[in-house]
Short mmCIF file of C-alpha atoms in Angstrom, two decimals:
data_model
loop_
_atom_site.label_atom_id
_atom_site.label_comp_id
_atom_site.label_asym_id
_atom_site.label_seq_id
_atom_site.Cartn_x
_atom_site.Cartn_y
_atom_site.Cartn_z
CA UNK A 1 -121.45 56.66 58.27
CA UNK A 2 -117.77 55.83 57.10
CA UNK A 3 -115.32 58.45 57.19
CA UNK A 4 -111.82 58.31 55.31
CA UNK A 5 -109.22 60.82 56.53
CA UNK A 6 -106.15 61.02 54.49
CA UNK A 7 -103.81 64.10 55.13
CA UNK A 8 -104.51 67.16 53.04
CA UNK A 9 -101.50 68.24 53.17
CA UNK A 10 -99.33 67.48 50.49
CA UNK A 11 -95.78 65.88 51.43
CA UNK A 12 -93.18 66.64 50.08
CA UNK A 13 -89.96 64.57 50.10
CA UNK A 14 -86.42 64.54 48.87
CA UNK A 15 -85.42 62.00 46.02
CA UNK A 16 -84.59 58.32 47.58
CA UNK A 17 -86.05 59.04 51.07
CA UNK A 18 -89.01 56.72 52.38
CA UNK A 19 -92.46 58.34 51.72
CA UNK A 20 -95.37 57.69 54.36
CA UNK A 21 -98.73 58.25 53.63
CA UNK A 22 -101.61 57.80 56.83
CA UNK A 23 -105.41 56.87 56.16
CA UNK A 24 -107.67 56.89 59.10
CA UNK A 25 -110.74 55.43 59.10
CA UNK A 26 -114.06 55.19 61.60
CA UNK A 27 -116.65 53.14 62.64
CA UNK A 28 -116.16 49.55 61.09
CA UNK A 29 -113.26 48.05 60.09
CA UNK A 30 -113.60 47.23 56.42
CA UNK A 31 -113.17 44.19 54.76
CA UNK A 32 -110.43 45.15 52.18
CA UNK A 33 -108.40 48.51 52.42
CA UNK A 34 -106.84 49.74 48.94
CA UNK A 35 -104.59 52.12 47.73
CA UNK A 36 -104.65 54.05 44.33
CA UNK A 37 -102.28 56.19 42.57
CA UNK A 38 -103.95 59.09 40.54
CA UNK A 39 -101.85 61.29 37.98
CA UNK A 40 -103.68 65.12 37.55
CA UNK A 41 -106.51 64.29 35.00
CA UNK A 42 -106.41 61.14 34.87
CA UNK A 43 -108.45 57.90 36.66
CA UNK A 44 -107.04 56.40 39.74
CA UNK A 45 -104.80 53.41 39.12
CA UNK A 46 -104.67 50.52 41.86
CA UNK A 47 -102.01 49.43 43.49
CA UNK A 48 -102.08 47.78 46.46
CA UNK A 49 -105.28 45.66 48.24
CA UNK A 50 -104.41 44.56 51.77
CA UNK A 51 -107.22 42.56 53.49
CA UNK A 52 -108.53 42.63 57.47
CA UNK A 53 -106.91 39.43 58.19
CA UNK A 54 -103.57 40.84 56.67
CA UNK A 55 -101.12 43.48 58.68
CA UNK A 56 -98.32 44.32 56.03
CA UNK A 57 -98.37 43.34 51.81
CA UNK A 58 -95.87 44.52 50.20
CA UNK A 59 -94.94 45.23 46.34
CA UNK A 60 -91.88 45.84 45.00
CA UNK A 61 -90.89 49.52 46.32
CA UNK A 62 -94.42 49.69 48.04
CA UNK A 63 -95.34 48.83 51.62
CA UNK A 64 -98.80 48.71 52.99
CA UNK A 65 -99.73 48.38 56.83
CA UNK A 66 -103.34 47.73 57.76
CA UNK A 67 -103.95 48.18 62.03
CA UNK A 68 -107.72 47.50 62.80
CA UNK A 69 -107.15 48.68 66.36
CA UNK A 70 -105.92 51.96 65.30
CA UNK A 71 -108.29 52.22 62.38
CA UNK A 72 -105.35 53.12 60.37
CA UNK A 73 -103.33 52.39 57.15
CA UNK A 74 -99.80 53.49 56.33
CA UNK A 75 -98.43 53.45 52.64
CA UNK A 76 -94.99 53.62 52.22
CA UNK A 77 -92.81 54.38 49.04
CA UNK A 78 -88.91 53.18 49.29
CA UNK A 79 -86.52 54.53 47.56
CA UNK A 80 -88.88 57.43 46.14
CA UNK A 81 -88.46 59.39 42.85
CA UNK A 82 -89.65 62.13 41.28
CA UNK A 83 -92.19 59.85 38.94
CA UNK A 84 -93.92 59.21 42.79
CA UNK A 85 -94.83 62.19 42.31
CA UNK A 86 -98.62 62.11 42.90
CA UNK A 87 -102.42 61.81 44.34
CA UNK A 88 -102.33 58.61 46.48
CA UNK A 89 -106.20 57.25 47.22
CA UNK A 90 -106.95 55.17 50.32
CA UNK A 91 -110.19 52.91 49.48
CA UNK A 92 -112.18 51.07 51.99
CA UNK A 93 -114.74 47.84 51.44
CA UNK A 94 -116.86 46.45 53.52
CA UNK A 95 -119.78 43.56 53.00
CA UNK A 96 -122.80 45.84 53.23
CA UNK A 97 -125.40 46.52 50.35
CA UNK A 98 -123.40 44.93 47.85
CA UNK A 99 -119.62 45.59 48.97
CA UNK A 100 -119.36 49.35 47.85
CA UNK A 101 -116.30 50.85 47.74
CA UNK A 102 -115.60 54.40 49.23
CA UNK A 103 -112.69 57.02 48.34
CA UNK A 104 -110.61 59.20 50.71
CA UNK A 105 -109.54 62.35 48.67
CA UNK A 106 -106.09 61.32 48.67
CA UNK A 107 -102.71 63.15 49.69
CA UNK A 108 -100.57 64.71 47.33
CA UNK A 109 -97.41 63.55 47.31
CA UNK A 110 -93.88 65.74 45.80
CA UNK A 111 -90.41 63.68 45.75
CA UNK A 112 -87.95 66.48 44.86
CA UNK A 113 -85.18 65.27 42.55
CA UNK B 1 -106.34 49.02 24.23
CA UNK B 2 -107.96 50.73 27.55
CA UNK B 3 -109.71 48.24 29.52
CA UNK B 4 -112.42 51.49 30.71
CA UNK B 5 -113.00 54.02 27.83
CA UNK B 6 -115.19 57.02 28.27
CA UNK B 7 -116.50 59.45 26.02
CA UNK B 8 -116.64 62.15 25.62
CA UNK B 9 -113.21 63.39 27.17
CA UNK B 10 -114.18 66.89 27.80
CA UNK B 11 -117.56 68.71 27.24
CA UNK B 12 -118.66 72.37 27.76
CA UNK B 13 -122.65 72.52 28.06
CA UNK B 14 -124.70 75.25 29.29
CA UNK B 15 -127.30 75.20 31.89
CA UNK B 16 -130.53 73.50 31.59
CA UNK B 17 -128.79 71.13 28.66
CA UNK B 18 -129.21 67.31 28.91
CA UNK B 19 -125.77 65.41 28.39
CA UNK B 20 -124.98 62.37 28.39
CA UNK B 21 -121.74 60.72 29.38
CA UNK B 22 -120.68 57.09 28.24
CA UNK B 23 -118.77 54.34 29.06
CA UNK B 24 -117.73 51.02 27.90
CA UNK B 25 -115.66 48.38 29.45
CA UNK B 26 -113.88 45.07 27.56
CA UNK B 27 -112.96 43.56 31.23
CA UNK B 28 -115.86 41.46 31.02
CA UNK B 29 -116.98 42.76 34.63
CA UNK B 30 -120.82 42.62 36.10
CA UNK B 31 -120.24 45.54 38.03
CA UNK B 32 -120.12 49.05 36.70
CA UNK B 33 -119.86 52.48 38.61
CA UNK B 34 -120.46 56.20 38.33
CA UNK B 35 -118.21 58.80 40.60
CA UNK B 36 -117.82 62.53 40.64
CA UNK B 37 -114.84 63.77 41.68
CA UNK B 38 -114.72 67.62 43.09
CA UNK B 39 -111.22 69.43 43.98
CA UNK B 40 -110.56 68.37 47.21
CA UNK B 41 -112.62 65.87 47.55
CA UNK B 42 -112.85 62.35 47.39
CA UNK B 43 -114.73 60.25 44.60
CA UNK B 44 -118.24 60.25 45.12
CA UNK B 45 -120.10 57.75 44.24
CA UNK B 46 -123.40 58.07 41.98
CA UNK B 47 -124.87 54.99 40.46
CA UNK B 48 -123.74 51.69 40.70
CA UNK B 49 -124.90 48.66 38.49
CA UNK B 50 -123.87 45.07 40.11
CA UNK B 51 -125.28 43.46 36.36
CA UNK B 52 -127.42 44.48 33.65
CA UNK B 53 -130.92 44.62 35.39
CA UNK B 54 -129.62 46.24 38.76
CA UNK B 55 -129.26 49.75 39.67
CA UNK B 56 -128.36 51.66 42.50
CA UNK B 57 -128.44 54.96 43.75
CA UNK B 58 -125.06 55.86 45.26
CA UNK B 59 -124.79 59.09 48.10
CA UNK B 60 -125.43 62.15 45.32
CA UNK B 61 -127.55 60.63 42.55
CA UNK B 62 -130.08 63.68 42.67
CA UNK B 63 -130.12 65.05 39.11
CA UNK B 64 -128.49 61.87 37.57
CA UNK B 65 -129.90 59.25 35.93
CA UNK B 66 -128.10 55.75 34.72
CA UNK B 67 -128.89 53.21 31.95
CA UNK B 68 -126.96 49.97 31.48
CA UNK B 69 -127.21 49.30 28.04
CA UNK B 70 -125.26 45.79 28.10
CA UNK B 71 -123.01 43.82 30.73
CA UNK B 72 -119.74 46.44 28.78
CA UNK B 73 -121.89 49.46 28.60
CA UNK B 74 -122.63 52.12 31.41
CA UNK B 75 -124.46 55.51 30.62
CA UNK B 76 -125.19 58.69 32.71
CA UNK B 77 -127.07 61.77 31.80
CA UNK B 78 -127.45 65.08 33.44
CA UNK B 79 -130.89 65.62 32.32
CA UNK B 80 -131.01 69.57 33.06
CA UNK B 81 -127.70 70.51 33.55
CA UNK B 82 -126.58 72.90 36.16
CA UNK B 83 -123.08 74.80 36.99
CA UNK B 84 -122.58 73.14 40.52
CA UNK B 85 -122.38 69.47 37.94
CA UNK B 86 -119.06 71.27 36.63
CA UNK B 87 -116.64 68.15 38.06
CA UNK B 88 -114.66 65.36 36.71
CA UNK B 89 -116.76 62.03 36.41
CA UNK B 90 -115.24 58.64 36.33
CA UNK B 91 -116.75 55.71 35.34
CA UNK B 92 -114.86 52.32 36.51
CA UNK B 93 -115.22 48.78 36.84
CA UNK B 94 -114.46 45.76 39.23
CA UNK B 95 -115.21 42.19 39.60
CA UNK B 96 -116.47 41.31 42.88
CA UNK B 97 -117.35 43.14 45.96
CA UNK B 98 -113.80 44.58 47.47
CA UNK B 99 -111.69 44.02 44.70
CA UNK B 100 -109.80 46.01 42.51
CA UNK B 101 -111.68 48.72 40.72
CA UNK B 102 -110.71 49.85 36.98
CA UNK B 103 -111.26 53.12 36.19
CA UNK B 104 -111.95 55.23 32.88
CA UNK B 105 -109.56 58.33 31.88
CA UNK B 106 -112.67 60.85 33.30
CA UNK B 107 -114.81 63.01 31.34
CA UNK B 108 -113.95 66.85 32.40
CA UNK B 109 -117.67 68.37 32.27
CA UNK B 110 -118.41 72.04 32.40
CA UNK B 111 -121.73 73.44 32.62
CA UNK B 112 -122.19 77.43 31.91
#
């Protein structure tokens, strides 16, 4: 089956350096790779889709790298601050029973003011 | 207005209790889902509803049951509640396979 491996390890980073968060995947390359922000509590928030087809999307401060040879994503934050500050979710999605959706458990991310 | 609203927030139950957790979306979505979420570990997914007359078992539907009410409304119940249920439960939203997903605020469940 589909495994998601984010880093368990929280990061931690100083204020207005360039946060990188990894997400390795196996077996098949999905379909549509996401990234979600959650907040202690609270429901993940999206923020970035990048598709198979696609190597780099990028958002405002946000930077998102999909390699299907690697089986890998990298998120990157610019210019971080301390509102960063929190559970980043890798997502995968890929054309089988219905186009499910499964969840990494996310990395933890500190940006120290 | 939240697009995903859940209720209730929080709930203390104690073993052997049926509960049921609710959710309603305004997003105007086909597809509903049901995750746990565990410390540690990633959302699991539960049920799944692509529209109003189609259910799905996700990976730990055992001791879960689902009932979609309407194409807004998404209901799960713990029908004999047990501690190991004690998680945080999301209920969330998308409109086609791969896209986006919108998610409720959680219900925090504990089970005694």
């Amino acid at each position: 089956s589909q495994k998601i491996e984010q880093n368990s390890e929280a990061l931690n980073i100083q204020e207005g350096k360039t946060a990188t968060l990894t997400c390795n995947y196996t077996n098949y390359s999905p379909a549509y790779l996401q990234w979600y922000r959650q907040d202690p509590g609270r429901g993940p928030v999206f923020l970035l889709l990048i598709r198979e087809n696609e190597k780099e999307k990028r958002k405002e401060r946000l930077k998102v790298t999909f390699d299907t040879t690697l089986k890998q994503s990298l998120f990157h934050i610019t210019a971080s601050q301390p509102a960063d500050s929190a559970t980043y979710l890798c997502a995968l999605a890929r054309n089988t029973g219905g186009f499910k959706t499964i969840f990494g458990a996310g990395t933890r991310l500190f940006v120290k003011a | 207005d939240a697009d995903v609203t859940q209720t209730p927030r929080n709930r203390i139950t104690k073993t052997g209790k049926r509960i049921m957790l609710e959710c309603s979306q305004t997003k105007g979505h086909d597809r509903m889902y049901w995750y746990r979420q565990d410390p540690g570990l990633g959302l699991q997914l539960i049920y799944y509803s692509f529209d109003v007359k189609d259910i799905n078992k996700g990976e730990i539907s055992d001791g879960y049951s689902v009932s979609r009410q309407a194409q807004a409304k998404f209901s799960l119940s713990l029908e004999s509640a047990i501690p190991n249920q004690t998680a945080l439960y999301f209920c969330a939203t998308d409109g086609f396979g791969g896209s986006e997903q919108y998610f409720g605020p959680g219900t925090r469940l504990t089970v005694t």
